[in-house]
Coordinates of C-alpha atoms and ligand atoms in Angstrom, one line a residue:
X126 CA 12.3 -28.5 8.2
X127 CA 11.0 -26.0 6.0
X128 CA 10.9 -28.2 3.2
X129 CA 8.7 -30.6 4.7
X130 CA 5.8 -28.1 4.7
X131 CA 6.4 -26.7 1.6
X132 CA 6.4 -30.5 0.1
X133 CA 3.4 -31.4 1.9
X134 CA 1.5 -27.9 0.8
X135 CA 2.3 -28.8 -2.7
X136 CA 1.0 -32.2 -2.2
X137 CA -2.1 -30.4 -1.1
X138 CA -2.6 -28.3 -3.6
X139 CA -2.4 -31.5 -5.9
X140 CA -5.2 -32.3 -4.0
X141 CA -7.1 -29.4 -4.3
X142 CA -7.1 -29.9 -7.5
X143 CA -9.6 -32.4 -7.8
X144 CA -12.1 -30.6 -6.0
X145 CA -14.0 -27.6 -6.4
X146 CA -14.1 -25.3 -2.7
X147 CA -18.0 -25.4 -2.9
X148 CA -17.5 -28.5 -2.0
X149 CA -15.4 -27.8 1.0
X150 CA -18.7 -26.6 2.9
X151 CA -20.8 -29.5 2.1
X152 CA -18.1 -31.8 4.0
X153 CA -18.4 -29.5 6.8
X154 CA -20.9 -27.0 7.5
X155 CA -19.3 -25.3 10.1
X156 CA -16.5 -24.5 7.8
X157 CA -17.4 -20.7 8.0
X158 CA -17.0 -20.5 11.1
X159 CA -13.4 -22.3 10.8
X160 CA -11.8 -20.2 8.4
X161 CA -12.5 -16.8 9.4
X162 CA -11.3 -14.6 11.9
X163 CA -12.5 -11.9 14.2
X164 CA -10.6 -9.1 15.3
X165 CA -13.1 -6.4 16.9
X166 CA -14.2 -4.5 14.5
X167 CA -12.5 -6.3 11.5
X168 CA -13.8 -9.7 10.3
X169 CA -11.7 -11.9 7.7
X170 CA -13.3 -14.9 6.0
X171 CA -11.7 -17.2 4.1
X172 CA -14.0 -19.6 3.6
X173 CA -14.5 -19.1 -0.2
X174 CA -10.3 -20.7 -1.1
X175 CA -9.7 -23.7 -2.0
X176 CA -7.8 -24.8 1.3
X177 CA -9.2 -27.5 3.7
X178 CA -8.3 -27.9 7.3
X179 CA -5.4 -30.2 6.2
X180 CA -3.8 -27.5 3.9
X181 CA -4.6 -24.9 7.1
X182 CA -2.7 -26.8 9.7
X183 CA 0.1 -27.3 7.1
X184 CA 0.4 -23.6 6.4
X185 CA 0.2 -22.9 10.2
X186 CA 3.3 -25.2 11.1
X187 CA 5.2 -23.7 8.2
X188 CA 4.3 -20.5 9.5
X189 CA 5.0 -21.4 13.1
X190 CA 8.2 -23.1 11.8
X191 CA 9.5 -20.3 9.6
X192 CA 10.5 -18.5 13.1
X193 CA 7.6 -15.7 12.3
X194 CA 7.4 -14.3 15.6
X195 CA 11.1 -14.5 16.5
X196 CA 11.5 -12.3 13.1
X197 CA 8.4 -10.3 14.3
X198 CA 10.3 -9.3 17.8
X199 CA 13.3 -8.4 16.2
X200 CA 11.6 -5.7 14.1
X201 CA 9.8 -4.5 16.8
X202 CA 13.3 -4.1 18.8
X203 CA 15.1 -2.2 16.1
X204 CA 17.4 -5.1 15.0
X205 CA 19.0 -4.3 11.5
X206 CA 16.6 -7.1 9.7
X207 CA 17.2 -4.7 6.7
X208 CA 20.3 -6.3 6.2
X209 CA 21.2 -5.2 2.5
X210 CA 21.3 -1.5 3.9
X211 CA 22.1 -2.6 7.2
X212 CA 19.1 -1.2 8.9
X213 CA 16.6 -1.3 11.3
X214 CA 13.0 -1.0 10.3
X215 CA 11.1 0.8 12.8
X216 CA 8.2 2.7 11.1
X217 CA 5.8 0.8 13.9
X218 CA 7.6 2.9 16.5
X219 CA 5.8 6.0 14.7
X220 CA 2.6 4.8 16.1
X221 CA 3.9 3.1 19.5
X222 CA 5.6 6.0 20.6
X223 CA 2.9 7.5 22.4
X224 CA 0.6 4.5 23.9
X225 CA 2.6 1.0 23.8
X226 CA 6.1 1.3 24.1
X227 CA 7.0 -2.3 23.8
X228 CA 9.8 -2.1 21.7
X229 CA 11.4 -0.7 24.8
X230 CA 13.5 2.0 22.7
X231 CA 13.5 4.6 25.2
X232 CA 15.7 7.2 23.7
X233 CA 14.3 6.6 20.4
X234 CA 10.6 7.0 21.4
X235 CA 11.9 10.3 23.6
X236 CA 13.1 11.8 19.7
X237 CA 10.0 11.1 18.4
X238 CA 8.1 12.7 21.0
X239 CA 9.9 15.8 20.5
X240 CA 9.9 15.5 16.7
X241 CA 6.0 15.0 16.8
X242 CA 5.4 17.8 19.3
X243 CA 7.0 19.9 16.6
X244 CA 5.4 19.1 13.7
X245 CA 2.3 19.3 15.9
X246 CA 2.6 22.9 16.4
X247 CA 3.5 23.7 13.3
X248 CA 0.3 21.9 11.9
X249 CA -2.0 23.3 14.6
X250 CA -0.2 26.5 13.6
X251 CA -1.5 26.3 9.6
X252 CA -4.6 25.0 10.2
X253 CA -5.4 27.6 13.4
X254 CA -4.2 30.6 11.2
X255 CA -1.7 31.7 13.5
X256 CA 1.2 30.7 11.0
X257 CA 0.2 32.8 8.1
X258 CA 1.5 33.4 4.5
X259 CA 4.6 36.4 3.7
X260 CA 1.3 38.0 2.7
X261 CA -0.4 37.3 6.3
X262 CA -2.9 35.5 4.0
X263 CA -4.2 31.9 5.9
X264 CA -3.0 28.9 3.9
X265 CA -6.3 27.5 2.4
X266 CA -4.6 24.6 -0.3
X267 CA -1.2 22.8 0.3
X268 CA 0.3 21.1 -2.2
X269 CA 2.4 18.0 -1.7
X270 CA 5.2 17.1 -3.7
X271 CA 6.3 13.7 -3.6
X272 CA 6.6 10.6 -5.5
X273 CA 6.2 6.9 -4.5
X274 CA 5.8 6.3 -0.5
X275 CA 6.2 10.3 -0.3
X276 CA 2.6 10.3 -2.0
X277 CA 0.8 7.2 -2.5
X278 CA 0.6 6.9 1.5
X279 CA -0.4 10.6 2.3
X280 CA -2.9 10.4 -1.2
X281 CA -4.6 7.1 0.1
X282 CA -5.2 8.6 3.4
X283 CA -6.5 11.8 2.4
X284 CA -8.8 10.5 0.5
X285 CA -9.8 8.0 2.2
X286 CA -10.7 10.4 5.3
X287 CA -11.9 13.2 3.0
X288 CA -15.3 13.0 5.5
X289 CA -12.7 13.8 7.9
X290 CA -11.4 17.3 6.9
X291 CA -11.8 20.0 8.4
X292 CA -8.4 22.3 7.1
X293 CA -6.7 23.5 4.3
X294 CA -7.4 21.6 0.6
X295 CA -4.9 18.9 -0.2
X296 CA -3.3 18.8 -3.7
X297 CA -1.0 16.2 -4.5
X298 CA 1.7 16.8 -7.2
X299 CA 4.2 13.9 -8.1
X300 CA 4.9 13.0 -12.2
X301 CA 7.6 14.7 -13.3
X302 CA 5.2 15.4 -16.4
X303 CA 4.8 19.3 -16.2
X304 CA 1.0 18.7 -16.6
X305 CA 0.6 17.2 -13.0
X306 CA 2.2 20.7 -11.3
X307 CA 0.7 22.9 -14.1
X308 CA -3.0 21.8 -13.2
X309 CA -2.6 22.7 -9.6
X310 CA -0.9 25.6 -9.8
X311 CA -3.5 27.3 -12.6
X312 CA -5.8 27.0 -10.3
X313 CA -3.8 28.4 -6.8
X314 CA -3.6 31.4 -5.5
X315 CA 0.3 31.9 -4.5
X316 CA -0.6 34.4 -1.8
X317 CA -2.3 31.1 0.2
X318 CA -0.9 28.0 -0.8
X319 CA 1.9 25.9 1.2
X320 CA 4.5 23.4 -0.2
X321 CA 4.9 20.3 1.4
X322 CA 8.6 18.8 -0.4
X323 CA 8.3 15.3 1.0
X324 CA 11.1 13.2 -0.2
X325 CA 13.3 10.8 2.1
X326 CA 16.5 11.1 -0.1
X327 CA 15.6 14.5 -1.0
X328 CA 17.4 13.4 -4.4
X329 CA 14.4 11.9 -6.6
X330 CA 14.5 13.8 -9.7
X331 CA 11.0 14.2 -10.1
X332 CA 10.0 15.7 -6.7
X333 CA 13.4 18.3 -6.9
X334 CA 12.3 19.3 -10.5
X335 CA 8.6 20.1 -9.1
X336 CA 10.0 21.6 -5.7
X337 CA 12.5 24.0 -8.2
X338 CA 9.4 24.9 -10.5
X339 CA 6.9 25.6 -7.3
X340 CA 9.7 27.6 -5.7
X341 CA 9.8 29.8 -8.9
X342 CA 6.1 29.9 -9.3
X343 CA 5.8 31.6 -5.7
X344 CA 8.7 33.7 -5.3
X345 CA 8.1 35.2 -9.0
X346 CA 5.3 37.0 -7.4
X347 CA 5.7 37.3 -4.0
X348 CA 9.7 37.7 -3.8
X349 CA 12.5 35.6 -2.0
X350 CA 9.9 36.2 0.9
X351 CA 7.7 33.3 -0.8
X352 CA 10.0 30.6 0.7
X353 CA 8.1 30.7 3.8
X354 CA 5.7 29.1 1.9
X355 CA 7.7 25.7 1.7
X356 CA 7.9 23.1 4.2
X357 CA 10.5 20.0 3.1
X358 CA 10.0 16.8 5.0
X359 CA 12.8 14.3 4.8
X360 CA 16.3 12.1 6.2
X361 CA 18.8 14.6 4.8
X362 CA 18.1 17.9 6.2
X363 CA 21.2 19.0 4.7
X364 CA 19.9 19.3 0.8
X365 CA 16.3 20.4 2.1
X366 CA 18.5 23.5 3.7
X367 CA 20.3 23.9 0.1
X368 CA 17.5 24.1 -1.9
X369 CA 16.2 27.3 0.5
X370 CA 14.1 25.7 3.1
X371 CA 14.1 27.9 6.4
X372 CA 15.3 25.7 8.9
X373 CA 12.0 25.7 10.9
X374 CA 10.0 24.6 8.3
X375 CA 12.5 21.2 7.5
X376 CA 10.8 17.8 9.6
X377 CA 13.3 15.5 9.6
X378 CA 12.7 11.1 10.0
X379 CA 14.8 8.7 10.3
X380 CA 16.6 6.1 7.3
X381 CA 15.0 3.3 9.6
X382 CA 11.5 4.6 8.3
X383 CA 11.2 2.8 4.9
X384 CA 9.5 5.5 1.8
X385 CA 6.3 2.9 1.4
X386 CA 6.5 2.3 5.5
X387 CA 6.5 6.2 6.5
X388 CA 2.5 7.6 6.7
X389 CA 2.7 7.7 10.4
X390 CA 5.5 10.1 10.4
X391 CA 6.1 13.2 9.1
X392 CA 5.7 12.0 6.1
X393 CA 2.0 12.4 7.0
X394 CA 1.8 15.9 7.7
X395 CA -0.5 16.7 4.6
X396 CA -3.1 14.3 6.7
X397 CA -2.5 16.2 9.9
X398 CA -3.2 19.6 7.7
X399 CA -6.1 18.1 6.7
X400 CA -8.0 16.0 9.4
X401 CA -6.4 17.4 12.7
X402 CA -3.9 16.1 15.5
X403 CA -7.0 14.3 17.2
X404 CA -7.9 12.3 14.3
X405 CA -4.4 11.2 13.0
X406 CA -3.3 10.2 16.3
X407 CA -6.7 8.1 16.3
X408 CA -5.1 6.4 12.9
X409 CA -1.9 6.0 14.7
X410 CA -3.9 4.3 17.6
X411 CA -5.6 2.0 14.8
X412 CA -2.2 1.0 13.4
X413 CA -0.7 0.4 17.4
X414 CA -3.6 -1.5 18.2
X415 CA -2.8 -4.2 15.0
X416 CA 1.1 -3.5 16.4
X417 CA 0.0 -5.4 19.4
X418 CA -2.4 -8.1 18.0
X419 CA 0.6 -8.9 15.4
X420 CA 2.9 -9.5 17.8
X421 CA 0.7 -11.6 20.6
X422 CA -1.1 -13.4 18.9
X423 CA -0.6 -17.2 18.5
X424 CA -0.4 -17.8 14.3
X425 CA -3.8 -19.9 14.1
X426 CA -5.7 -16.5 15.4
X427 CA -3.1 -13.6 13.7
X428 CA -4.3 -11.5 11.3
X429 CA -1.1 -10.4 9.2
X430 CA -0.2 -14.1 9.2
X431 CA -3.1 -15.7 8.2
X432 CA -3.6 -12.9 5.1
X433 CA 0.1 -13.8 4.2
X434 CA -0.2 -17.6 4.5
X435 CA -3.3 -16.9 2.3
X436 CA -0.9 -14.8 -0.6
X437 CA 2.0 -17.5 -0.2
X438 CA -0.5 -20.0 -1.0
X439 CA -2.0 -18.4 -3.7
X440 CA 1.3 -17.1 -5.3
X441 CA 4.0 -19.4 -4.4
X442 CA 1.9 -23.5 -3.9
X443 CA -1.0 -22.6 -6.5
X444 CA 1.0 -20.4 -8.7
X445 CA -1.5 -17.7 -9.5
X446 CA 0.4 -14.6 -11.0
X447 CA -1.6 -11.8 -9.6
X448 CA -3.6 -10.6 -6.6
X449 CA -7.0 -8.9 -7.7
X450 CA -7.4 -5.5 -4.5
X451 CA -11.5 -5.0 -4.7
X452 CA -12.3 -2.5 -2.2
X453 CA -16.0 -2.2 -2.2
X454 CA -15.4 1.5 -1.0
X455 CA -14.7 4.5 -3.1
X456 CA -12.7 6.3 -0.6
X457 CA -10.2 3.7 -0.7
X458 CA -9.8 4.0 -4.6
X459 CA -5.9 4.7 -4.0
X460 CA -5.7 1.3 -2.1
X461 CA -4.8 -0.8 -4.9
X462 CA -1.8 1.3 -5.8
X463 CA -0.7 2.0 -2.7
X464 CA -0.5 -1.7 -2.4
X465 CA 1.2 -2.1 -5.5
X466 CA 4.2 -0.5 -4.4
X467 CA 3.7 -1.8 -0.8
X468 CA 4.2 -5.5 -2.1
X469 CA 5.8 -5.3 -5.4
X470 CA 8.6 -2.7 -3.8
X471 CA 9.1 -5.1 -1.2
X472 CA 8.8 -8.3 -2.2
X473 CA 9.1 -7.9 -5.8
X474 CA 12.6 -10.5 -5.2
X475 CA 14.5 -12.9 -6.6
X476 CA 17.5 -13.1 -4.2
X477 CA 17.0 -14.8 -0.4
X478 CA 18.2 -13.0 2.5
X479 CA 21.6 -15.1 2.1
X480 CA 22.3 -13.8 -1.3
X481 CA 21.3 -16.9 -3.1
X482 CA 19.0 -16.7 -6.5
X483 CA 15.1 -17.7 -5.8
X484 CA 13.6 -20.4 -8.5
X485 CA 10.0 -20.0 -6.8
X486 CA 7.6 -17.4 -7.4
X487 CA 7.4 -14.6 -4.5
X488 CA 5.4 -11.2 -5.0
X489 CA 2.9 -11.7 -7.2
X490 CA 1.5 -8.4 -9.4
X491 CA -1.0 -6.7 -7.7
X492 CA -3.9 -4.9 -9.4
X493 CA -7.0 -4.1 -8.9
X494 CA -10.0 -1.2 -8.6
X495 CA -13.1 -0.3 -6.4
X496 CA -16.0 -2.0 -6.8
X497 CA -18.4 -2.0 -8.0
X498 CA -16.9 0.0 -11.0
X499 CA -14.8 -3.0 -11.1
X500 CA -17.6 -5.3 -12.3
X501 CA -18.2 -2.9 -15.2
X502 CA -14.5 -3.2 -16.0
X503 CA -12.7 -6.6 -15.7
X504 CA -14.9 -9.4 -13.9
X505 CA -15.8 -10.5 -17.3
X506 CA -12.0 -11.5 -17.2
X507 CA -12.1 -12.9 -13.7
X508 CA -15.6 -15.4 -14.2
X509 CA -14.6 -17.0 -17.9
X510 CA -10.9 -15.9 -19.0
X511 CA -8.5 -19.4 -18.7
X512 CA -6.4 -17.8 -16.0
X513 CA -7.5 -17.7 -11.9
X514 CA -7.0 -14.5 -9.6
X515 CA -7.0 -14.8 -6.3
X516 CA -9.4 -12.2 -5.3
X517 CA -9.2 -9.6 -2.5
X518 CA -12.9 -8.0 -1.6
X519 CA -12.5 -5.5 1.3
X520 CA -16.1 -4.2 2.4
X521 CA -17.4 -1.5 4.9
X522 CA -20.3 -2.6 6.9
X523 CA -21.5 1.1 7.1
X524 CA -21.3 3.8 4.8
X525 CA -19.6 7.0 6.4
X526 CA -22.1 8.8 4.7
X527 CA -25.0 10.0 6.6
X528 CA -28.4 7.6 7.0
X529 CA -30.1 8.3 3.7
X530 CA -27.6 6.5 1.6
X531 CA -28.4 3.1 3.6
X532 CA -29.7 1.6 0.1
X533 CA -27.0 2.6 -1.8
X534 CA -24.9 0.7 1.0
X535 CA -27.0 -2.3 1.0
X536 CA -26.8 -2.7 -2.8
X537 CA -22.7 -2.3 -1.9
X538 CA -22.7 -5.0 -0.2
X539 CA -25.1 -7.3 -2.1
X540 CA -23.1 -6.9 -5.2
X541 CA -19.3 -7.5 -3.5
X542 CA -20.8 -10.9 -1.6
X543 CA -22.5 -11.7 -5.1
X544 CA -19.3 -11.7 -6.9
X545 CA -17.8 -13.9 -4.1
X546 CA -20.6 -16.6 -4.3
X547 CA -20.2 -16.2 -8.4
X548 CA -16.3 -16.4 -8.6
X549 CA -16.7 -19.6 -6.3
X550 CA -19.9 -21.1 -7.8
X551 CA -19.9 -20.3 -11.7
X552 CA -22.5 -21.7 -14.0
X553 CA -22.0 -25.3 -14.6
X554 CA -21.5 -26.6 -18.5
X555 CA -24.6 -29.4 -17.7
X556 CA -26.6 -25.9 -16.8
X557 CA -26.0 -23.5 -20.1
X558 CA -27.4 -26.8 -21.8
X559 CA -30.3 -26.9 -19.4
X560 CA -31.1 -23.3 -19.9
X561 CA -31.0 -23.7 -23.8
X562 CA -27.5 -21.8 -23.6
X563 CA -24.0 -22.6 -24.9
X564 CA -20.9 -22.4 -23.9
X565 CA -20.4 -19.0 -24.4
X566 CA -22.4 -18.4 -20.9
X567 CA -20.5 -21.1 -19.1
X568 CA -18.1 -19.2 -16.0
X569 CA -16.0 -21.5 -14.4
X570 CA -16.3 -20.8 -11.0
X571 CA -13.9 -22.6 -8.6
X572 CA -12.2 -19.4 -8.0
X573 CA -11.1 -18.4 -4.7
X574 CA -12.0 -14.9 -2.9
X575 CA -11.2 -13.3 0.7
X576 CA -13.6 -10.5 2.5
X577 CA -12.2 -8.5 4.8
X578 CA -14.8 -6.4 6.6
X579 CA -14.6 -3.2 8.3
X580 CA -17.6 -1.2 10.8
X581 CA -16.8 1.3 9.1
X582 CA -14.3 4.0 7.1
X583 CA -12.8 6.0 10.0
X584 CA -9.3 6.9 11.1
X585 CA -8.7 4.1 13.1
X586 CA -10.0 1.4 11.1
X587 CA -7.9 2.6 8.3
X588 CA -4.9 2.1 10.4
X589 CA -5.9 -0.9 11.5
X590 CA -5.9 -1.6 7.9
X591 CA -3.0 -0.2 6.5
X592 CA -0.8 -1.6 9.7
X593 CA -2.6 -5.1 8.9
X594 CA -1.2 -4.9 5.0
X595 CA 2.2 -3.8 6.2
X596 CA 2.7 -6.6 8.6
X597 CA 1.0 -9.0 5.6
X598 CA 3.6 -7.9 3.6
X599 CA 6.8 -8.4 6.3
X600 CA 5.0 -11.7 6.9
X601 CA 4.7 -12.7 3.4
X602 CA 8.4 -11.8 2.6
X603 CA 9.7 -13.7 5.4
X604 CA 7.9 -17.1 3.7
X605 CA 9.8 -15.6 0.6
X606 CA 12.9 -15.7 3.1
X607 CA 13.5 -12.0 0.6
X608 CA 14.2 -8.6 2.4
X609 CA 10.9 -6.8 2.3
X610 CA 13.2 -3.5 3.2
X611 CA 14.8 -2.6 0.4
X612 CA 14.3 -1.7 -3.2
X613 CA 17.6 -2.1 -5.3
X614 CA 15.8 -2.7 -8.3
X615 CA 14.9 1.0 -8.8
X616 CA 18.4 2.0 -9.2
X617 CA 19.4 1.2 -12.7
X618 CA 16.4 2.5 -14.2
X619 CA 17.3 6.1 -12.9
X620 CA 21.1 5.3 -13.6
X621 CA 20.2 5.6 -17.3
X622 CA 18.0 7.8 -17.2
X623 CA 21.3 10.1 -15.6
X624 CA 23.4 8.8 -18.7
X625 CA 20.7 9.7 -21.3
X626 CA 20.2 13.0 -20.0
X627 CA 24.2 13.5 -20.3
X628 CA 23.9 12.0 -24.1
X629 CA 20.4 14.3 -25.0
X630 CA 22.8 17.4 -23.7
X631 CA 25.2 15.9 -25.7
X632 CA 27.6 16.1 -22.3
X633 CA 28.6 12.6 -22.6
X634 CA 28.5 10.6 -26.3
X635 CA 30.1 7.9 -25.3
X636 CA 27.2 6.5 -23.1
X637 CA 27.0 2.6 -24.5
X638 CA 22.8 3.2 -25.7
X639 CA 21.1 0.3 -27.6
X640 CA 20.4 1.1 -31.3
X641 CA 17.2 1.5 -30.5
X642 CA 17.0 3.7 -27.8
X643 CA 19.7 6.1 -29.8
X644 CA 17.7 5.8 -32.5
X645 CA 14.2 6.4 -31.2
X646 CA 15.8 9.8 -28.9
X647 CA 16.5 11.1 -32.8
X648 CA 13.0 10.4 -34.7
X649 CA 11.7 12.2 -31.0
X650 CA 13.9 15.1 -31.9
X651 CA 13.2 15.5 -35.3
X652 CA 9.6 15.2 -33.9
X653 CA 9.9 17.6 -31.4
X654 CA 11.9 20.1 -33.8
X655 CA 8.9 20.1 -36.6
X656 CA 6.6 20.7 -33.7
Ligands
F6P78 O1 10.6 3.9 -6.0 C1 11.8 4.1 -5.4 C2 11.7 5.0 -4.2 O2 12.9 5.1 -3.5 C3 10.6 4.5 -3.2 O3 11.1 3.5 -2.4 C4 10.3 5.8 -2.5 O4 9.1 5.8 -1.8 C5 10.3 6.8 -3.7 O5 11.3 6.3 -4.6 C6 10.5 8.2 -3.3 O6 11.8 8.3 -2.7 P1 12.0 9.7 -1.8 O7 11.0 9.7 -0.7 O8 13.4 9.5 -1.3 O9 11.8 10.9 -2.7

């Protein structure tokens, strides 16, 4: 059955190629109105893509027919639809937990009660003074240590809320480069800074190098003592407790909470440090709110599904390699790389669920940067380079900022719908002629862009928006028929990187190294040697 839609979308797309999407609204001027949707305070249009209401009702039925929602229930009920690491995947019951309990996981929600009353107190604790450093100092920077979902998510958030804070300074350490520790600590006081080890495994070699070098940092000046100042969050409480963490200070989540899936936990506390109980549960009550549209809504009027019918057709029918993430907000500057390992992580694939290799393009690379820096920076690319992006414009309607700013907000949003009615409308080759150009001025136009717009920046809207991505991308990787879940691919890269560190120590020559690599590991040694 599947195939059917997927034949008759390429037939489409065929199609679609013999006519520009400007054209799309002179066939039907009510088409705005048709291919956009409004969810309260969020509005989606769609207008600007090259897909007619043919195309729309074929992506629909494929949708409908690739057993979305049946999928959508069995995450929601804690079914092991991670099947690789036979799993569950139950991050949205970090945000359910206290409002909707429709997954009906009663003993699992009663954990996570307890679990969030703890870490609670502990952050009302920090931010309240009450908890105070070995030198009864209050903690007024916390640095996070983390890599991948254990930052980007936390990073992205903080950021994005920075209006919002109210607590102790976030710092964010992750690279096992010695230059992204060094530059925080310089600049810390010991006496008043907490550590916040956040690693699911607890094994990643970059955030156990950076929790070892803090942990010396601290306690070289204020004794053994100076491990009060480190908090670990993570699944294996067992190697947080062996690298010194007091109990007390270890929050434990579950393996069913996936790295780029786990902001809403503990994973989160840095936002909690930073904006307050009251405000992150607000996020968590943006995220449950999408929880509930995504899984009630009929496909035609679903948010998730109709942003991930969008990407399949872009990536998988039209073929377009990339994604282009234009947030017209500078808050939300850590978006496009938090999205990057959000869909690339997940449904960077080439297996289907049934172990069988994929021939058909699934995840495509996703990129971008805010506008409207981004105009300044590659939209010469996007109007008159030879390849199409697909691009992704996401749009406040109000500035956080206080009134004065309203015409630097209107300007905001003039540019980011200009670029939309550019990338679609181009400059014709008959008009450079007219206007005594050449060719060099022509931009092809034809080139399809989403909005999505927001009120405005505040905790729950960014859950709404976060929740709304991680659904598109469960959504998208069930059109894939891939597990969104899990993320073999990272394995072999830190395999070797084991083995090399055996061979540099000279612990292990008989690792089979390409000529190359061997090579190049000597010229950097005889480098590094002549300093
Ligand atoms: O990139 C691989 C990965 O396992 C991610 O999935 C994860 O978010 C990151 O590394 C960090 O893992 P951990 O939280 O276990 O340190």
């Amino acid at each position: 059955m599947q195939k059917i839609y997927w034949d008759l979308l390429k037939k489409n797309h065929e199609e679609s190629k013999r006519r520009r999407i400007e054209t799309l609204f002179e066939s039907d001027e009510s088409r705005f109105r048709k291919f956009s949707l409004k969810i309260e305070d969020l509005y989606f249009d769609y207008s600007k893509t090259n897909i007619d209401p043919i195309t729309l009702s074929n992506l629909i039925k494929f949708a409908e027919n690739s057993e979305i929602m049946k999928n959508v229930d069995a995450m929601f009920n804690g079914d092991k639809i991670n099947v690789t690491e036979n799993r569950s995947v139950l991050h949205t019951a970090l945000r359910n937990f206290q409002t909707r309990n429709f997954n009906n996981l009663d003993l699992i929600n009663k954990k996570l009660q307890v679990r969030f009353k703890s870490i609670s107190n502990f952050c009302n604790h920090i931010r309240s003074g009450k908890k105070k450093s070995c030198s009864g100092d209050y903690f007024t920077d916390v640095v996070n240590i983390g890599i991948g979902g254990s930052e980007l998510g936390p990073k992205l958030v903080t950021s994005a809320l920075s209006e919002y804070h109210d607590g102790p300074k976030i710092h964010f350490v992750s690279n096992i480069d010695s230059s992204d520790i060094n530059k925080i600590v310089k600049k810390l006081d010991p006496r008043k800074t907490l550590f916040v080890v956040s690693s699911k495994s607890f094994t990643t070699i970059e955030t156990i190098y950076n929790a070892k070098t803090a942990i010396e940092w601290v306690c070289s000046k204020l004794g053994s003592d100076g491990m009060k100042h480190f908090v670990a969050v993570c699944a294996s409480k067992e190697k947080a407790l062996d690298l010194g963490v007091f109990e007390e200070n270890i929050f434990e989540f579950e393996e069913w909470v996936g790295g780029r899936f786990s902001v809403w936990g503990p994973i989160g506390l840095p936002v909690m440090l930073a904006i307050g109980l009251n405000q992150f549960s607000e996020f968590l009550e943006g995220a449950s709110q999408i929880d509930y549209h995504f899984k009630n809504e009929e496909a035609s009027k679903n948010l998730p599904i109709t942003l991930a019918l969008i990407g399949f057709w872009h990536s998988t029918i039209c073929n377009y390699p990339s994604r282009a993430i234009l947030p017209y907000e500078t808050k939300l500057q850590y978006l496009p790389t938090y999205l990057q390992q959000l869909d690339m992580e997940s449904n960077g694939k080439s297996v289907n669920l049934k172990g069988e290799s994929i021939s058909y393009p699934t995840a495509p690379v996703i990129w971008g940067q805010i506008g409207t820096n981004s105009q300044h920076a590659f939209f010469q690319f996007l109007h008159q380079s030879n390849q199409i992006i697909p691009c992704e414009f996401l749009l406040g309607a109000n500035c956080i900022d206080d009134g004065y700013y309203e015409k630097h907000h209107l300007q905001l949003i003039i540019n980011c719908l200009a670029q939309s009615e550019a990338l679609m409308l181009g400059i014709k080759k008959e008009e450079t002629f007219e206007r005594q150009r050449n060719l060099h001025h022509y931009c092809h136009g034809n080139r399809p862009s989403t909005i999505l717009v927001y009120k405005q920046l505040t905790p729950k809207i960014l859950g709404k928006l976060l929740a709304l991505f991680e659904h598109r991308t469960f959504v998208e990787g069930l059109l894939w028929n891939v597990n969104s879940f899990d993320q073999w691919g990272v394995e072999l890269g830190k395999k070797l990187a084991t083995k090399l560190t055996e061979h540099f120590n000279k612990k292990n020559q008989k690792q089979n190294f390409s000529n190359s690599t061997l090579n190049l590991l000597y010229e950097i040694r005889k480098l590094k040697n002549n300093g």
